[in-house]
Short mmCIF file of C-alpha atoms and ligand atoms in Angstrom, two decimals:
data_model
loop_
_atom_site.label_atom_id
_atom_site.label_comp_id
_atom_site.label_asym_id
_atom_site.label_seq_id
_atom_site.Cartn_x
_atom_site.Cartn_y
_atom_site.Cartn_z
CA MET A 1 20.76 20.88 2.28
CA VAL A 2 17.48 22.64 1.70
CA ASP A 3 17.62 25.76 -0.48
CA ASP A 4 15.33 28.32 1.20
CA GLN A 5 14.89 30.15 -2.09
CA ARG A 6 13.31 27.21 -3.92
CA LEU A 7 10.88 25.76 -1.42
CA PRO A 8 7.70 24.07 -2.62
CA ARG A 9 4.77 26.39 -1.89
CA HIS A 10 2.39 23.51 -1.26
CA ILE A 11 3.24 19.99 -0.07
CA ALA A 12 0.65 17.21 -0.23
CA VAL A 13 1.16 13.95 1.66
CA ILE A 14 -0.33 10.48 1.31
CA MET A 15 0.32 9.16 4.80
CA ASP A 16 0.51 5.42 4.16
CA GLY A 17 1.79 2.39 6.04
CA ASN A 18 0.09 2.69 9.43
CA GLY A 19 -1.40 -0.79 9.12
CA ARG A 20 1.92 -2.39 8.12
CA TRP A 21 3.69 -0.63 10.99
CA ALA A 22 1.16 -2.13 13.44
CA GLU A 23 1.27 -5.58 11.82
CA GLU A 24 5.06 -5.68 12.14
CA ARG A 25 4.56 -5.25 15.88
CA SER A 26 1.55 -7.59 16.15
CA LEU A 27 -0.55 -4.64 17.22
CA PRO A 28 -4.08 -3.76 16.08
CA ARG A 29 -4.18 -1.52 12.99
CA LEU A 30 -5.53 1.34 15.06
CA ALA A 31 -2.29 1.40 17.07
CA GLY A 32 -0.56 2.22 13.77
CA HIS A 33 -2.94 5.11 13.14
CA GLU A 34 -2.34 6.35 16.69
CA ALA A 35 1.43 6.18 16.25
CA GLY A 36 1.00 8.08 12.98
CA THR A 37 -0.32 11.13 14.82
CA GLU A 38 3.21 11.84 16.08
CA SER A 39 4.36 11.91 12.46
CA VAL A 40 1.61 14.37 11.63
CA ARG A 41 2.95 16.67 14.36
CA ALA A 42 6.46 16.35 12.95
CA ALA A 43 5.35 17.14 9.39
CA ILE A 44 3.37 20.20 10.51
CA GLU A 45 6.22 21.51 12.68
CA GLU A 46 8.78 21.15 9.91
CA CYS A 47 6.55 22.78 7.29
CA ALA A 48 5.71 25.65 9.65
CA GLU A 49 9.39 26.21 10.40
CA LEU A 50 10.49 26.01 6.78
CA GLY A 51 7.86 28.58 5.84
CA ILE A 52 5.85 26.30 3.51
CA GLU A 53 2.55 27.95 2.55
CA ALA A 54 0.28 24.91 2.54
CA LEU A 55 0.32 21.29 3.68
CA THR A 56 -2.47 18.95 2.60
CA LEU A 57 -2.73 15.65 4.49
CA TYR A 58 -4.74 12.66 3.27
CA THR A 59 -6.46 11.52 6.46
CA PHE A 60 -9.34 9.46 5.02
CA SER A 61 -10.20 8.68 1.43
CA SER A 62 -13.63 8.24 -0.12
CA GLU A 63 -12.55 4.62 -0.72
CA ASN A 64 -11.54 3.94 2.89
CA TRP A 65 -15.21 3.29 3.83
CA VAL A 66 -14.74 -0.34 2.71
CA ARG A 67 -12.52 -1.00 5.74
CA PRO A 68 -13.87 -2.77 8.84
CA PRO A 69 -16.34 -0.57 10.76
CA ARG A 70 -14.16 -0.68 13.88
CA GLU A 71 -11.19 0.74 12.04
CA ILE A 72 -13.32 3.46 10.43
CA GLU A 73 -14.88 4.48 13.76
CA GLY A 74 -11.48 4.46 15.42
CA LEU A 75 -9.96 6.60 12.69
CA MET A 76 -12.79 9.16 12.75
CA ARG A 77 -12.54 9.43 16.53
CA LEU A 78 -8.77 9.69 16.39
CA ILE A 79 -8.80 12.50 13.82
CA ALA A 80 -11.36 14.45 15.89
CA GLU A 81 -9.55 13.85 19.20
CA ARG A 82 -6.12 14.79 17.91
CA LEU A 83 -7.43 17.91 16.24
CA GLN A 84 -9.11 18.96 19.49
CA VAL A 85 -6.01 18.29 21.56
CA GLU A 86 -3.59 19.92 19.13
CA LEU A 87 -5.74 22.96 18.36
CA PRO A 88 -4.24 25.34 20.97
CA GLU A 89 -0.72 24.49 19.83
CA LEU A 90 -1.62 24.81 16.14
CA HIS A 91 -3.19 28.15 16.87
CA GLY A 92 -0.09 29.19 18.85
CA LYS A 93 2.03 28.32 15.79
CA ASN A 94 -0.12 30.60 13.62
CA VAL A 95 -1.41 27.61 11.61
CA ARG A 96 -4.68 28.05 9.72
CA VAL A 97 -6.74 24.87 9.59
CA GLN A 98 -9.13 23.98 6.79
CA ALA A 99 -10.54 20.80 5.26
CA ILE A 100 -11.49 19.35 1.87
CA GLY A 101 -13.75 16.39 1.12
CA ARG A 102 -17.35 15.37 1.64
CA LEU A 103 -17.43 16.39 5.28
CA GLU A 104 -21.21 16.17 5.42
CA THR A 105 -21.10 12.37 5.71
CA VAL A 106 -18.48 12.01 8.46
CA PRO A 107 -19.52 11.69 12.14
CA GLU A 108 -20.89 14.90 13.63
CA LEU A 109 -18.16 15.11 16.27
CA LEU A 110 -15.56 15.30 13.53
CA GLN A 111 -17.56 17.84 11.53
CA GLU A 112 -17.90 20.04 14.61
CA THR A 113 -14.23 19.71 15.53
CA VAL A 114 -13.15 20.72 12.03
CA ALA A 115 -15.57 23.66 12.03
CA GLN A 116 -14.24 24.80 15.41
CA ALA A 117 -10.61 24.51 14.29
CA GLN A 118 -11.46 26.51 11.17
CA ARG A 119 -13.17 29.20 13.22
CA VAL A 120 -10.44 29.50 15.84
CA THR A 121 -7.59 29.69 13.31
CA ALA A 122 -9.40 31.68 10.59
CA ASN A 123 -7.27 34.80 11.03
CA ASN A 124 -3.91 33.03 11.24
CA ASP A 125 -1.57 33.72 8.35
CA GLY A 126 1.08 31.03 8.86
CA LEU A 127 1.02 27.50 7.42
CA ARG A 128 -2.31 26.49 5.87
CA LEU A 129 -3.05 23.00 7.14
CA ASN A 130 -5.53 21.43 4.77
CA LEU A 131 -7.03 18.14 5.95
CA ALA A 132 -8.42 15.82 3.27
CA ILE A 133 -11.22 14.00 5.08
CA ASN A 134 -13.57 11.66 3.21
CA TYR A 135 -11.78 13.04 0.20
CA GLY A 136 -11.73 11.61 -3.32
CA GLY A 137 -10.18 13.31 -6.33
CA ARG A 138 -12.92 12.16 -8.69
CA ALA A 139 -15.63 13.16 -6.21
CA GLU A 140 -14.06 16.61 -6.02
CA ILE A 141 -14.14 16.98 -9.81
CA VAL A 142 -17.76 15.74 -9.92
CA ASP A 143 -18.75 18.18 -7.14
CA ALA A 144 -17.09 21.01 -9.07
CA ALA A 145 -18.82 19.95 -12.32
CA ARG A 146 -22.19 20.01 -10.55
CA ARG A 147 -21.59 23.51 -9.26
CA VAL A 148 -20.45 24.66 -12.69
CA ALA A 149 -23.66 23.18 -14.18
CA GLU A 150 -25.74 25.01 -11.53
CA ALA A 151 -23.99 28.28 -12.29
CA VAL A 152 -24.64 27.83 -16.00
CA ALA A 153 -28.30 26.92 -15.36
CA ASP A 154 -28.73 30.04 -13.15
CA GLY A 155 -27.21 32.23 -15.83
CA ARG A 156 -24.21 33.18 -13.61
CA LEU A 157 -21.79 31.57 -16.05
CA ARG A 158 -21.77 30.82 -19.76
CA GLY A 159 -20.68 27.37 -20.91
CA GLU A 160 -18.19 28.84 -23.36
CA ASP A 161 -16.53 30.77 -20.50
CA VAL A 162 -15.58 27.58 -18.61
CA SER A 163 -11.79 27.54 -18.85
CA GLU A 164 -9.32 25.58 -16.72
CA GLU A 165 -8.97 28.61 -14.43
CA VAL A 166 -12.74 29.04 -14.09
CA PHE A 167 -13.25 25.32 -13.45
CA ALA A 168 -10.47 25.24 -10.84
CA GLY A 169 -12.33 28.02 -9.03
CA PHE A 170 -15.12 25.52 -8.29
CA LEU A 171 -12.83 22.94 -6.64
CA TYR A 172 -12.79 22.51 -2.82
CA ALA A 173 -9.87 24.84 -2.01
CA PRO A 174 -9.37 27.20 -4.97
CA GLU A 175 -7.36 29.62 -2.84
CA LEU A 176 -4.47 27.16 -2.48
CA PRO A 177 -1.75 26.89 -5.11
CA ASP A 178 -1.45 23.44 -6.70
CA PRO A 179 0.88 21.11 -4.77
CA ASP A 180 4.46 21.33 -6.02
CA LEU A 181 5.52 18.23 -4.11
CA LEU A 182 3.52 15.07 -3.43
CA ILE A 183 5.04 12.77 -0.83
CA ARG A 184 3.83 9.20 -0.38
CA THR A 185 5.21 6.98 2.36
CA ALA A 186 5.37 3.18 2.65
CA GLY A 187 6.77 2.68 -0.83
CA GLU A 188 3.57 2.61 -2.89
CA ALA A 189 3.93 4.44 -6.19
CA ARG A 190 0.30 5.35 -6.84
CA VAL A 191 -1.90 8.38 -6.26
CA SER A 192 -4.97 6.60 -4.81
CA ASN A 193 -7.50 9.20 -6.00
CA TYR A 194 -5.68 12.08 -4.31
CA LEU A 195 -5.92 15.65 -5.64
CA LEU A 196 -6.23 14.38 -9.21
CA TRP A 197 -6.76 17.82 -10.73
CA GLU A 198 -4.27 19.64 -8.54
CA ILE A 199 -1.26 17.30 -8.91
CA ALA A 200 -1.10 17.67 -12.70
CA TYR A 201 2.51 18.91 -12.45
CA ALA A 202 3.48 17.94 -8.90
CA GLU A 203 6.85 16.27 -8.35
CA ILE A 204 6.20 12.89 -6.72
CA VAL A 205 8.54 11.58 -4.03
CA VAL A 206 7.88 8.06 -2.73
CA LEU A 207 9.63 7.21 0.52
CA PRO A 208 10.00 3.65 1.84
CA THR A 209 9.39 4.85 5.40
CA LEU A 210 6.12 3.72 6.99
CA TRP A 211 4.09 6.75 8.09
CA PRO A 212 4.45 6.17 11.89
CA ASP A 213 8.26 6.26 11.42
CA PHE A 214 8.12 9.55 9.47
CA ARG A 215 9.92 12.42 11.20
CA ARG A 216 11.10 15.91 10.36
CA GLU A 217 14.23 14.61 8.59
CA HIS A 218 12.06 12.64 6.14
CA LEU A 219 10.22 15.80 5.17
CA LEU A 220 13.55 17.55 4.64
CA GLN A 221 14.79 14.59 2.61
CA ALA A 222 11.73 14.83 0.34
CA VAL A 223 12.22 18.59 -0.10
CA VAL A 224 15.89 18.06 -1.00
CA GLU A 225 14.85 15.44 -3.57
CA TYR A 226 12.24 17.88 -4.94
CA GLN A 227 14.91 20.54 -5.31
CA ARG A 228 17.07 18.13 -7.35
CA ARG A 229 14.32 17.74 -9.93
CA THR A 230 14.01 19.85 -13.06
CA ARG A 231 10.43 21.01 -13.48
CA LYS A 232 9.58 21.46 -17.12
CA PHE A 233 5.80 21.97 -17.36
CA GLY A 234 5.87 20.68 -20.91
CA GLY A 235 8.66 23.01 -21.95
CA LEU A 236 12.38 22.48 -22.38
CA GLN A 237 15.01 22.47 -19.70
CA ASP A 238 16.48 25.98 -19.34
CA ASP A 239 20.01 24.83 -20.13
CA LEU A 240 18.85 23.21 -23.38
CA LEU A 241 17.28 26.37 -24.73
C1 IPE B 301 -2.72 4.94 5.95
O1 IPE B 301 -2.29 3.74 6.47
C2 IPE B 301 -3.81 5.58 6.77
C3 IPE B 301 -5.12 5.53 6.12
C4 IPE B 301 -5.40 5.02 4.96
C5 IPE B 301 -6.21 6.12 6.88
P1 IPE B 301 -2.96 2.37 6.04
O2 IPE B 301 -4.01 2.03 7.04
O3 IPE B 301 -3.43 2.41 4.65
O4 IPE B 301 -1.73 1.39 6.20
P2 IPE B 301 -1.37 0.12 5.31
O5 IPE B 301 -1.37 0.54 3.88
O6 IPE B 301 -2.42 -0.90 5.60
O7 IPE B 301 -0.02 -0.28 5.79
C1 IPE B 302 -4.60 6.42 0.71
O1 IPE B 302 -4.06 5.28 1.28
C2 IPE B 302 -5.56 7.07 1.67
C3 IPE B 302 -4.97 7.72 2.85
C4 IPE B 302 -3.70 7.79 3.12
C5 IPE B 302 -5.92 8.33 3.75
P1 IPE B 302 -4.69 3.84 1.07
O2 IPE B 302 -3.89 2.90 1.87
O3 IPE B 302 -6.16 3.88 1.33
O4 IPE B 302 -4.47 3.61 -0.49
P2 IPE B 302 -4.44 2.25 -1.33
O5 IPE B 302 -5.71 1.52 -1.00
O6 IPE B 302 -3.24 1.50 -0.90
O7 IPE B 302 -4.35 2.68 -2.76
MG1 MG B 303 -2.51 1.93 2.90
#
C-alpha cells in the first residue's frame, strides 16, 4: 500500500503507447490519442487525491513534428479541446494549470487555451498540472543558456556566479521541485528528451501498460514501486553507514 508519509512531490509521465493501442484494434492512431485522454483524467484525479504537489505530462515532444501532418493537427486539436472541456472540473478540483515548452510555435487555438487555463486556475493551490507541449529537454537547456547569456551581457549576472541553482532558475518551471518519480508506459525504457536536467535523480518506473489502458491503480502501482526504492543521491544507503 501507499505510504502517505513518503509520497513523491513531483511525478512526471511519458504517456506512450497510444499508437500501439489503436493499431491493436485496427483503429486510426488518433483514436489511441483520444482514448488516452481518459487516462489523463485518471492520472490527474489520483494525484490530486493523493496530495501530490506536481504532475508533469508529456503531451507533445519537440521531435513529434516529424509525424504525419494529420496526426499532428489531430493531436494539437485534441489537447486544446480536452483542456477546454476539462477546465471547469480542473478548477473545481483546485488544480493549477501551467505549461512548459516552445508554446510560441503551436497552433494559436492551443496557445490561447493554455493561457486561459493558466489564468483561470492561477490562484488555485492544489495539484500543479504542468503540460509539456512542444517540449524538448535539450531545447529547454538551450533556452535557459540563452537567457543566462543575455543576463550576463546586460550585467544582471556575472559568469562566475552561474551555479547549478542559478542555472536551474532559468529553466521553464523553476518553481517546481525536480520530479522524484518518472513513469513511462508502453514498456520503452528511454527518456526521449524529457526533462533532461530535472530528472537527474528521478526514480524511473517503466510500466508495460499502453497509455490508453492506464488507470488510477497503475499510478498507485508506480508510487508503491517508487517507495520500494532506496534513493541515494550519490551517498550511501542509511543502513550501511
Ligand atoms: C504517445 O503515444 C503519445 C504521443 C507521442 C503524442 P504514441 O503515439 O507515441 O504511441 P506509440 O508509441 O506509437 O504506440
Ligand atoms: C515521447 O514519446 C513523447 C510523448 C509521449 C509526447 P515518443 O513515442 O515520441 O518517443 P519515442 O519516439 O518512442 O522515443
Ligand atoms: Mg511512442
